[in-house]
Coordinates of C-alpha atoms and ligand atoms in Angstrom, one line a residue:
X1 CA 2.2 33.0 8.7
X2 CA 3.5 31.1 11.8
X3 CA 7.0 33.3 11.6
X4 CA 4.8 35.9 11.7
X5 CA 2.4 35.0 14.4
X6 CA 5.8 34.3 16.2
X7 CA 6.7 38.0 16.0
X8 CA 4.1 39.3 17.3
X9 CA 4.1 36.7 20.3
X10 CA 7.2 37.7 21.3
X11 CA 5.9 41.7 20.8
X12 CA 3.6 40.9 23.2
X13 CA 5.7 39.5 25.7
X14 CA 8.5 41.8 25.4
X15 CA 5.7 44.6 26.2
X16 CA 4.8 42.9 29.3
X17 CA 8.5 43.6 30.1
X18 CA 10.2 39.9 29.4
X19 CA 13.4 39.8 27.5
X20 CA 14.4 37.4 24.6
X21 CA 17.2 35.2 25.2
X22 CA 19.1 33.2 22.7
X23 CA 19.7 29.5 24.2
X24 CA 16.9 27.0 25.4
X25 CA 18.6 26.6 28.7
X26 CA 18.2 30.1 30.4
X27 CA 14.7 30.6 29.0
X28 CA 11.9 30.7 31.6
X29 CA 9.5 30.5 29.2
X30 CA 9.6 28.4 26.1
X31 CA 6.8 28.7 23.5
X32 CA 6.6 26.2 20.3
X33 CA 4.6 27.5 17.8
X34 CA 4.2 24.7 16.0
X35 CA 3.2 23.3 11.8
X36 CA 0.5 20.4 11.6
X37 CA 0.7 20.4 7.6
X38 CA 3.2 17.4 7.2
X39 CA 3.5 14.6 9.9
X40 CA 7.5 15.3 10.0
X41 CA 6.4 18.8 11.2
X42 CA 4.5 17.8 13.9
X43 CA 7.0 14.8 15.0
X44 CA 9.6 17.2 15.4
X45 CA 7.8 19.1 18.1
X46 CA 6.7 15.8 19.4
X47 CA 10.2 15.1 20.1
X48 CA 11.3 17.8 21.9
X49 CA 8.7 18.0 24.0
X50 CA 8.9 14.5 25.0
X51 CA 12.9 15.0 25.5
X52 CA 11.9 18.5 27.5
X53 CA 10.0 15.9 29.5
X54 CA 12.3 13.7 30.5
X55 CA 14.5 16.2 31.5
X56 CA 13.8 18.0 34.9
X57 CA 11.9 20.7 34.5
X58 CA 14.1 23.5 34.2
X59 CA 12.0 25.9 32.4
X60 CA 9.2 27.7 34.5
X61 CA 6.6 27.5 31.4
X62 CA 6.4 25.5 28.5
X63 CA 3.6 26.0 25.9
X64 CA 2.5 24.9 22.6
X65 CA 1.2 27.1 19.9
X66 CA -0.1 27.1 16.6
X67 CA -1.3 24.4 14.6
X68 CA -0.8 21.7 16.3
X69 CA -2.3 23.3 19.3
X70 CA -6.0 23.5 17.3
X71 CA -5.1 19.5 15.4
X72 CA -4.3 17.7 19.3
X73 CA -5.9 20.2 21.8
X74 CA -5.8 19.0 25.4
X75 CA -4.9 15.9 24.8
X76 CA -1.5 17.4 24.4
X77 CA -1.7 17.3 28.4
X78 CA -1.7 13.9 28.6
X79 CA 1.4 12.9 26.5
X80 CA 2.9 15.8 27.7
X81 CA 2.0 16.6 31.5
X82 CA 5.2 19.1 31.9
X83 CA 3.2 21.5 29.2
X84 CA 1.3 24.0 31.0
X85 CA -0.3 25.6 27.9
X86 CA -2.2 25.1 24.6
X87 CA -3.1 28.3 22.4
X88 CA -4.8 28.0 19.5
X89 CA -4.0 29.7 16.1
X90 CA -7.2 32.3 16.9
X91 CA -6.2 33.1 20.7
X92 CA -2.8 34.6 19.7
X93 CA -4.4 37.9 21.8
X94 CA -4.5 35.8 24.9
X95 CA -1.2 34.9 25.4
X96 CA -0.3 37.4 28.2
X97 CA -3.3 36.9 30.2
X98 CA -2.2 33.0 30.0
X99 CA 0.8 33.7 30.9
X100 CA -0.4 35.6 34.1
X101 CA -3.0 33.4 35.2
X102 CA 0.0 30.2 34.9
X103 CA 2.3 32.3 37.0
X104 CA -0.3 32.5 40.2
X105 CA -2.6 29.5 39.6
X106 CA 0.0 26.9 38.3
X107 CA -2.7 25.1 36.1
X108 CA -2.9 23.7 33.0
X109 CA -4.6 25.9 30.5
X110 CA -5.6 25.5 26.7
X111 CA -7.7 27.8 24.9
X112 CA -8.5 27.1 21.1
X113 CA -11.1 29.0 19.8
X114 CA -12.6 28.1 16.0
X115 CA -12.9 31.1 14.2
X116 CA -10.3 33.9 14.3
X117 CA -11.9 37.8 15.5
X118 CA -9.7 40.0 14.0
X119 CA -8.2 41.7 17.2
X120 CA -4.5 41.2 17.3
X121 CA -2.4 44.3 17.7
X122 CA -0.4 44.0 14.4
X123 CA 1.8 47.0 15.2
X124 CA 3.2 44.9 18.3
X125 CA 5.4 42.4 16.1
X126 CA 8.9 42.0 17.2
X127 CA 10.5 41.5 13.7
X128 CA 14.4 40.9 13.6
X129 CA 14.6 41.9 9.8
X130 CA 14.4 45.6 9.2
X131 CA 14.1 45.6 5.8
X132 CA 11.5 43.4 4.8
X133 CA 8.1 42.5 6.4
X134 CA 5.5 40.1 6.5
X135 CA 1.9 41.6 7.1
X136 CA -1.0 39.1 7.5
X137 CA -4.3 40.1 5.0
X138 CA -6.6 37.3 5.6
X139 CA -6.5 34.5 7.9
X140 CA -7.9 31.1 7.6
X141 CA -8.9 28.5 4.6
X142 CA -12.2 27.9 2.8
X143 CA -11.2 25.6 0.2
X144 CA -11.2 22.1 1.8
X145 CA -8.7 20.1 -0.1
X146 CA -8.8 16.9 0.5
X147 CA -5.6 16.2 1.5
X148 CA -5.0 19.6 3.7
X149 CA -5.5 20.4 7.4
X150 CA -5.6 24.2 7.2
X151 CA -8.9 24.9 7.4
X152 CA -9.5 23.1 10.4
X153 CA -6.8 24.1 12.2
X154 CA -6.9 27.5 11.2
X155 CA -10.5 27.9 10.6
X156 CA -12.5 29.8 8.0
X157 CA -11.2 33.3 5.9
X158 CA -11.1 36.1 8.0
X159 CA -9.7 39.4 5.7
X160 CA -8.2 42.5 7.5
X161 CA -9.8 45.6 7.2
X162 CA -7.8 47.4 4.2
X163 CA -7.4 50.8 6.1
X164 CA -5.2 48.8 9.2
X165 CA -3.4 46.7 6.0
X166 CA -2.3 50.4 5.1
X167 CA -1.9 51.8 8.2
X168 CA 0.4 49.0 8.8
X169 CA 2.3 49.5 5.2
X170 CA 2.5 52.9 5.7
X171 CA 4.1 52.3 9.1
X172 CA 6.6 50.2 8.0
X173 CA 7.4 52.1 5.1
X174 CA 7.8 55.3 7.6
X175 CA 10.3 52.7 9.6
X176 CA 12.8 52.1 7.1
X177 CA 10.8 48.7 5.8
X178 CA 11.6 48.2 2.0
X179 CA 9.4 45.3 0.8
X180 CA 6.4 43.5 2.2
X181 CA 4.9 40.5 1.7
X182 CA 1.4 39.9 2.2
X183 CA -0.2 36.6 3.8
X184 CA -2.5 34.4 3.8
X185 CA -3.5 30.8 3.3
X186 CA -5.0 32.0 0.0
X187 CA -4.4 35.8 -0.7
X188 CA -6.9 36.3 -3.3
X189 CA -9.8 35.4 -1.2
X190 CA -9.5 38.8 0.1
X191 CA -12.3 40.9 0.6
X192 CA -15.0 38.6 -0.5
X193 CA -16.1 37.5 3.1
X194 CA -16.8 41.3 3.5
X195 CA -18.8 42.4 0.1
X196 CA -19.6 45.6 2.5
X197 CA -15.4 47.0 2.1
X198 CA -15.8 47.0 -2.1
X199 CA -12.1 45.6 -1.7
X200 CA -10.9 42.8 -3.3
X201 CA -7.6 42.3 -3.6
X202 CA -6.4 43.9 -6.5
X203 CA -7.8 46.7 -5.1
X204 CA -5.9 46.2 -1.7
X205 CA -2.5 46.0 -4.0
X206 CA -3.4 49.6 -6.0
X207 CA -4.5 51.2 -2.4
X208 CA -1.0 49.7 -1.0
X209 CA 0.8 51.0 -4.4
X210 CA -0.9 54.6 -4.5
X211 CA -0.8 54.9 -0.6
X212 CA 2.6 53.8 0.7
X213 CA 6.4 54.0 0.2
X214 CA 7.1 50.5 0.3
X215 CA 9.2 49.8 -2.7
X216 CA 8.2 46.1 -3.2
X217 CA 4.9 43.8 -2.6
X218 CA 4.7 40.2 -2.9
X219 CA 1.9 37.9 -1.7
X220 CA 1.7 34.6 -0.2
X221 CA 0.3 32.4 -1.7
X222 CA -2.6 32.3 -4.2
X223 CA -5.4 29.4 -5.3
X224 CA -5.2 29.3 -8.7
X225 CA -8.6 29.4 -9.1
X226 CA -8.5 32.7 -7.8
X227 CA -5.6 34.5 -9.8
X228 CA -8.1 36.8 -11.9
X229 CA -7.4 38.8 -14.8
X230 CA -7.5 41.7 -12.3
X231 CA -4.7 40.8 -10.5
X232 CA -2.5 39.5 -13.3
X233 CA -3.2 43.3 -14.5
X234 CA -2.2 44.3 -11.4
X235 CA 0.9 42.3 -11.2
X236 CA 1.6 44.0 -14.8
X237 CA 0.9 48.0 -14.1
X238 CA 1.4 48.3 -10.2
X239 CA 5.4 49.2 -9.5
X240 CA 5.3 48.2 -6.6
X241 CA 4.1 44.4 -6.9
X242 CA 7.1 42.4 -7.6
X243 CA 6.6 39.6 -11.3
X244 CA 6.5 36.8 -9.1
X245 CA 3.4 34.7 -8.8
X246 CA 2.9 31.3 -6.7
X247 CA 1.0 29.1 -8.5
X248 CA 0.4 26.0 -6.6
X249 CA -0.5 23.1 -9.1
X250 CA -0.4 20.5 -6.5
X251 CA -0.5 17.9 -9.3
X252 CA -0.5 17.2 -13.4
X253 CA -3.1 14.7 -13.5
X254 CA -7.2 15.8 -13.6
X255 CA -8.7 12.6 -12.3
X256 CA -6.2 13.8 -9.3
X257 CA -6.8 17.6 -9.2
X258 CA -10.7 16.6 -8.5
X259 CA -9.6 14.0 -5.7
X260 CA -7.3 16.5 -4.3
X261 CA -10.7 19.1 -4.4
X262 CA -8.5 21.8 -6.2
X263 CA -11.2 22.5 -8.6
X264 CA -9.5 22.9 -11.9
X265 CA -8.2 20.8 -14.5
X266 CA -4.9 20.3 -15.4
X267 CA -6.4 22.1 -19.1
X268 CA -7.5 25.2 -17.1
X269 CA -4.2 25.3 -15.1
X270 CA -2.6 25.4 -18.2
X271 CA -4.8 28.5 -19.3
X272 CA -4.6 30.5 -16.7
X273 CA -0.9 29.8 -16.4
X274 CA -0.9 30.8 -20.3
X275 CA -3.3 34.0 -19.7
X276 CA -0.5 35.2 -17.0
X277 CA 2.2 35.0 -19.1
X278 CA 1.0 36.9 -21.6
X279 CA -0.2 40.1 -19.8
X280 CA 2.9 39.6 -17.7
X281 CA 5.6 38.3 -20.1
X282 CA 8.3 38.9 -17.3
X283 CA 6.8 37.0 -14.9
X284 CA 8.2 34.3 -12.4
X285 CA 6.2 31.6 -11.2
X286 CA 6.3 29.4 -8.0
X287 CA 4.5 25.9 -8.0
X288 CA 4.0 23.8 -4.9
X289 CA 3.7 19.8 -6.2
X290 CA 2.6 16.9 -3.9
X291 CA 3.2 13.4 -4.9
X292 CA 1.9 9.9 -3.9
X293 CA -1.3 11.1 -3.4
X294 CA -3.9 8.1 -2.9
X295 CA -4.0 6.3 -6.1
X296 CA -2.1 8.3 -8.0
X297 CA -0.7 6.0 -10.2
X298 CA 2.6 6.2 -12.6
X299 CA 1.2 7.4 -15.4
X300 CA -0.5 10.0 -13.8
X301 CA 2.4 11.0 -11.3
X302 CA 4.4 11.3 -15.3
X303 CA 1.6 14.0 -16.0
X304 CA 2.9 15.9 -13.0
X305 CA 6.7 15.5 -14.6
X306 CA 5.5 16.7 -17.6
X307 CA 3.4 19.9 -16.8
X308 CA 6.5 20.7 -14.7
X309 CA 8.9 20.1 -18.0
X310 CA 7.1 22.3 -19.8
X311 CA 5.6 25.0 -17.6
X312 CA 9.4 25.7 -16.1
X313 CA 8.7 27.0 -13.0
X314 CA 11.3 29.3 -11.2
X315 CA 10.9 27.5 -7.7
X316 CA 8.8 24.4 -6.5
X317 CA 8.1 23.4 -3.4
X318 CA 7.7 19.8 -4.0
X319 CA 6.5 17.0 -1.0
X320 CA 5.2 13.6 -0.4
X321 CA 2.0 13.0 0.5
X322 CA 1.4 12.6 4.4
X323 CA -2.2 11.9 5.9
X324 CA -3.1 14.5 8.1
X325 CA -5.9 13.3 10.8
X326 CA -9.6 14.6 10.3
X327 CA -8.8 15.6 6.2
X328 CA -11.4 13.2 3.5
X329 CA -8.1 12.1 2.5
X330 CA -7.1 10.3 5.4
X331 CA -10.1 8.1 5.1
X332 CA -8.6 7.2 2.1
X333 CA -5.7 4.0 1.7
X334 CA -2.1 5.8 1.9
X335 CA -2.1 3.2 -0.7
X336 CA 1.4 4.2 -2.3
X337 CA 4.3 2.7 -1.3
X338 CA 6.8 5.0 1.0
X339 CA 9.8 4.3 -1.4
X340 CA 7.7 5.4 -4.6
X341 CA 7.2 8.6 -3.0
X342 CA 10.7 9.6 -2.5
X343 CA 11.0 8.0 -6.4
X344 CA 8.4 10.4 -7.8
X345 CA 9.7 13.3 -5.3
X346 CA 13.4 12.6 -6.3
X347 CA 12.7 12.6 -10.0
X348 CA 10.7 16.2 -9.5
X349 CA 13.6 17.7 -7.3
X350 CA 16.3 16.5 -10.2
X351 CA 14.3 17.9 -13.0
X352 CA 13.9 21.1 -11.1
X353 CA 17.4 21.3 -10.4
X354 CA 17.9 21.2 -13.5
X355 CA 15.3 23.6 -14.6
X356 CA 16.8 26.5 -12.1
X357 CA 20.0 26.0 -13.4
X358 CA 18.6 26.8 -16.8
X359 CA 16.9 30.0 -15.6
X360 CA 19.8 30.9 -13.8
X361 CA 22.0 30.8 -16.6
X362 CA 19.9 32.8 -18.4
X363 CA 20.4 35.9 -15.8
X364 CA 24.2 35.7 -17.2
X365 CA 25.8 39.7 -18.1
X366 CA 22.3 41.2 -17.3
X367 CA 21.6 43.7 -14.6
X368 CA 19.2 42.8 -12.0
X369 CA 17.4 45.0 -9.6
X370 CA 18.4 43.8 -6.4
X371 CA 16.9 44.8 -2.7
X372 CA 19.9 44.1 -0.3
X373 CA 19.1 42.6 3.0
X374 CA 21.2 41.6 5.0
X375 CA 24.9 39.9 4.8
X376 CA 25.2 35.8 3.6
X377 CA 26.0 33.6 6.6
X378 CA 29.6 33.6 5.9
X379 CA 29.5 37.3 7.1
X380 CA 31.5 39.1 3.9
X381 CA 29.2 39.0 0.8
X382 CA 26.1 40.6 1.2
X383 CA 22.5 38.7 0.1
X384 CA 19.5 40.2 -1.7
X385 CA 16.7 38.9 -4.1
X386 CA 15.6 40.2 -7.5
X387 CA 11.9 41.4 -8.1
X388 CA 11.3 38.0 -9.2
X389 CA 12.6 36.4 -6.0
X390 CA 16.0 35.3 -7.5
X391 CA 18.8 35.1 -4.5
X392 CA 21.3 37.3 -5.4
X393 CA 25.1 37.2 -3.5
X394 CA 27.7 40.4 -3.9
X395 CA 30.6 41.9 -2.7
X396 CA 29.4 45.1 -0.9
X397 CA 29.1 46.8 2.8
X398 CA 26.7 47.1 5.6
X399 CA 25.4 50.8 4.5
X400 CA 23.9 49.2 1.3
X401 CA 21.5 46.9 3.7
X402 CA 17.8 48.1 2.9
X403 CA 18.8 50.1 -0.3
X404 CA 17.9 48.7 -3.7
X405 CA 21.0 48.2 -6.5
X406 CA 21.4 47.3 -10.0
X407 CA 23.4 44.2 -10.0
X408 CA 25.1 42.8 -13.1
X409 CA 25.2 38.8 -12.9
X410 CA 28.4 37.4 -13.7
X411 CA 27.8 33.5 -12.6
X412 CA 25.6 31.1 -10.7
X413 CA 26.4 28.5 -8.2
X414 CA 23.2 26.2 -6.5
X415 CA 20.3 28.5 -5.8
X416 CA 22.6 31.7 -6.0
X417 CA 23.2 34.4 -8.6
X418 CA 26.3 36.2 -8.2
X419 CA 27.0 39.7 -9.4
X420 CA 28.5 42.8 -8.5
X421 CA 27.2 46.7 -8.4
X422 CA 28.4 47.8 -12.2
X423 CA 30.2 50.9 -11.9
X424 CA 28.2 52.7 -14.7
X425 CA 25.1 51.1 -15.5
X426 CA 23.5 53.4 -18.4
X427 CA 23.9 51.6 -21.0
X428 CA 22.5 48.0 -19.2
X429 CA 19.3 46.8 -19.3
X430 CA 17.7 46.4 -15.8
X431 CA 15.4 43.2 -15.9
Ligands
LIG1 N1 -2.8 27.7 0.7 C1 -1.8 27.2 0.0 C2 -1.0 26.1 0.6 C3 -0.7 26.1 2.0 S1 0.0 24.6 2.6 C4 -2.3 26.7 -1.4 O1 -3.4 26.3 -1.5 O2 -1.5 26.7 -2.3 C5 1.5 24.6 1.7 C6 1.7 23.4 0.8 O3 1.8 22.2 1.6 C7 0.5 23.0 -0.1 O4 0.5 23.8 -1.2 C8 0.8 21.6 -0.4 O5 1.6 21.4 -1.5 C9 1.5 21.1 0.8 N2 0.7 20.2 1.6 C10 -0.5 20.5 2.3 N3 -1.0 19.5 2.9 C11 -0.2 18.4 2.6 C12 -0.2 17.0 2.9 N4 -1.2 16.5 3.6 N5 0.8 16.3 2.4 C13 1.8 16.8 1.7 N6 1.9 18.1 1.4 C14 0.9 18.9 1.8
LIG2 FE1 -4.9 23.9 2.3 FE2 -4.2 25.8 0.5 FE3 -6.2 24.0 -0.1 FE4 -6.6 25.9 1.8 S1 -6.2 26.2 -0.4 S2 -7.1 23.7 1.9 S3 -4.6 26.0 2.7 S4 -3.9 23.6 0.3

């Protein structure tokens, strides 16, 4: 969401006629559009600005966007009294009118609204990938877990109308724009703040399917409690929508699932996790873990290693806890130890290190369907990822970029496939 909301920033500046430069030292504006959802996120930004600082001021505007604009506000001023701006997550829109009225007033200026009106001009985005796109659905949080700051520094779910989430697909699609993906800080809360649309969002992925060119959908990211039957049907009949699901658990243990406010048990996690493989037997699933919650204790932190043993997720996200000011959970003791944190989160990384490897091998002499986009940073081989989100490296050049290929895996390395286009692939299977 914030690479996006980047994008279109920039679209709107380079509108108003300024032009993007690549190093921090000839910029005469520099924007930070900043993550409050760890405390290493937000110390990072905290950092530079103080170093920015300390320096004399060479750039004409600095401002800070984002999250951590809505968690500190204007007290960012008086840590940091070089910073001239503060825009909140639901101001994006008001960036260029900031921008003018710090050019011939030279004040300070913060603006940080609470709830996001759905008036940004989407079609603005500056995006440096030509292939694949993100395209925001629904902004904001209503689900309040403990531990999380989103909903207060993003407010509560706003959805998109579905005909400008088309328009938008369409558009892209007409551009060249392969796959999208769709966001929001919970995806399938689409459509209910606005009963009067009769568009929730399966329906918003078969109008996307039926409507547009665009080869491949994925969303970003789900609450479990809201991956419906509907949509794993979707995920199953639609050929657009890629067989990848996240699936955040967050943790194995229900005494901590109801701390952490997720509202579902470990048991119905399970289920639902069951239920999806079953309609969708080919499907992929994300997870996103956190460990060292407050009072999570061994034995329960061991029901986290186990539900990840034996659901076998394709990719996790896995972090340590961090108190986030204004959450319930701050209130709460950060009550385990720093070094049994990186213990519990080493012990998850290892076993799913060693759980990709497994899947990977497994992708050994098939053919893949792979949507090449763009060349691996060494500059020769070309990158692309499978419909279930596997990175796939191959020999190839620069006129395949945006097309999709069959490619037949003949190893692994890390997080990589590698394969090459077969040079008659009738009689391979395409998975
Ligand atoms: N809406 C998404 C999550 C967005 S935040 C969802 O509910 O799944 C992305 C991830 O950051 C979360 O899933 C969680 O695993 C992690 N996270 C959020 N707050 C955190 C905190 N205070 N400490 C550690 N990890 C956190
Ligand atoms: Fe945060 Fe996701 Fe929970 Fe919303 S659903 S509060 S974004 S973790």
């Amino acid at each position: 969401m914030n690479e996006l909301d980047t994008e279109i920033m920039a679209g709107q500046l380079v509108k108003k006629g300024l032009t993007p430069v690549h190093d921090e030292e000839s910029a005469d504006l520099l924007i930070f559009n900043t993550c409050s959802i760890r405390d290493l996120a937000e110390r990072k930004v905290m950092g530079k600005l103080g170093l920015l600082g300390r320096a004399a001021k060479k750039h004409s505007i600095i401002g800070v966007t984002g999250c951590m604009a809505m968690a500190k506000k204007d007290t960012l001023f008086r840590k940091f009294p070089h910073l001239d701006f503060v825009l909140g997550t639901n101001n994006i829109t008001d960036l260029e009118a900031i921008v003018d009225e710090i050019l011939y007033t030279n004040r300070q200026i913060h603006k940080t609204d609470d709830r996001f009106e759905e008036n940004l001009d989407y079609l603005i985005a500056k995006r440096d990938n030509q292939v694949k796109a993100h395209v925001s659905i629904i902004r904001g949080c209503d689900k309040y877990c403990t531990y999380c700051v989103v909903p207060y520094t993003r407010g509560e779910e706003v959805s998109r109308s579905p005909d400008s989430i088309v328009d938008e697909c369409k558009r892209l699609a007409d551009t060249g724009y392969k796959e999208v993906t769709l966001l929001g800080q919970n995806v399938n809360s689409y459509g209910k703040d606005r009963p009067d649309w009769g568009c929730l969002f399966h329906d918003l992925l078969a109008r996307i399917d039926r409507e547009t060119d665009i080869k491949r959908v994925r969303f970003m990211t789900s609450h479990p409690i809201d991956i419906t039957p509907e949509l794993m049907q979707a995920v199953r009949d639609l050929p657009s929508l890629c067989e990848f699901v996240h699936f955040p658990l967050q943790a194995g243990s229900s005494r901590i699932l109801k701390k952490m406010h997720r509202i579902y048990t470990r048991e119905q996690y399970f289920e639902k996790v069951a239920m999806l493989r079953q309609i969708v037997p080919n499907v992929s699933l994300g997870t996103d873990i956190i460990v060292g919650f407050p009072t999570e204790t061994d034995e329960e932190f061991e029901e986290t290693y186990a539900a990840m043993q034996e659901l076998r997720f394709s990719i996790a996200f896995i972090y340590a806890y961090s108190a986030r000011k204004g959450t319930p959970a701050k209130r709460w003791k950060d009550d385990i130890p720093e070094e049994v944190k990186q213990e519990r989160l080493q012990r998850l990384l290892d076993l799913q290190a060693q759980i990709g490897k497994e899947e990977r091998q497994k992708f050994l002499d098939t053919t893949v369907e792979v949507l090449i986009e763009r060349f691996n940073k060494d500059g020769k081989m070309l990158k692309g990822r499978t419909r279930c989100w596997k990175k796939v490296i191959l020999e190839g050049d620069a006129s395949l970029i945006g097309t999709l290929q069959p490619v037949q895996v003949h190893s692994f390395h890390h997080e990589t496939l590698l394969g090459k286009i077969p040079q008659s692939n009738d009689l391979l299977k395409i998975v």
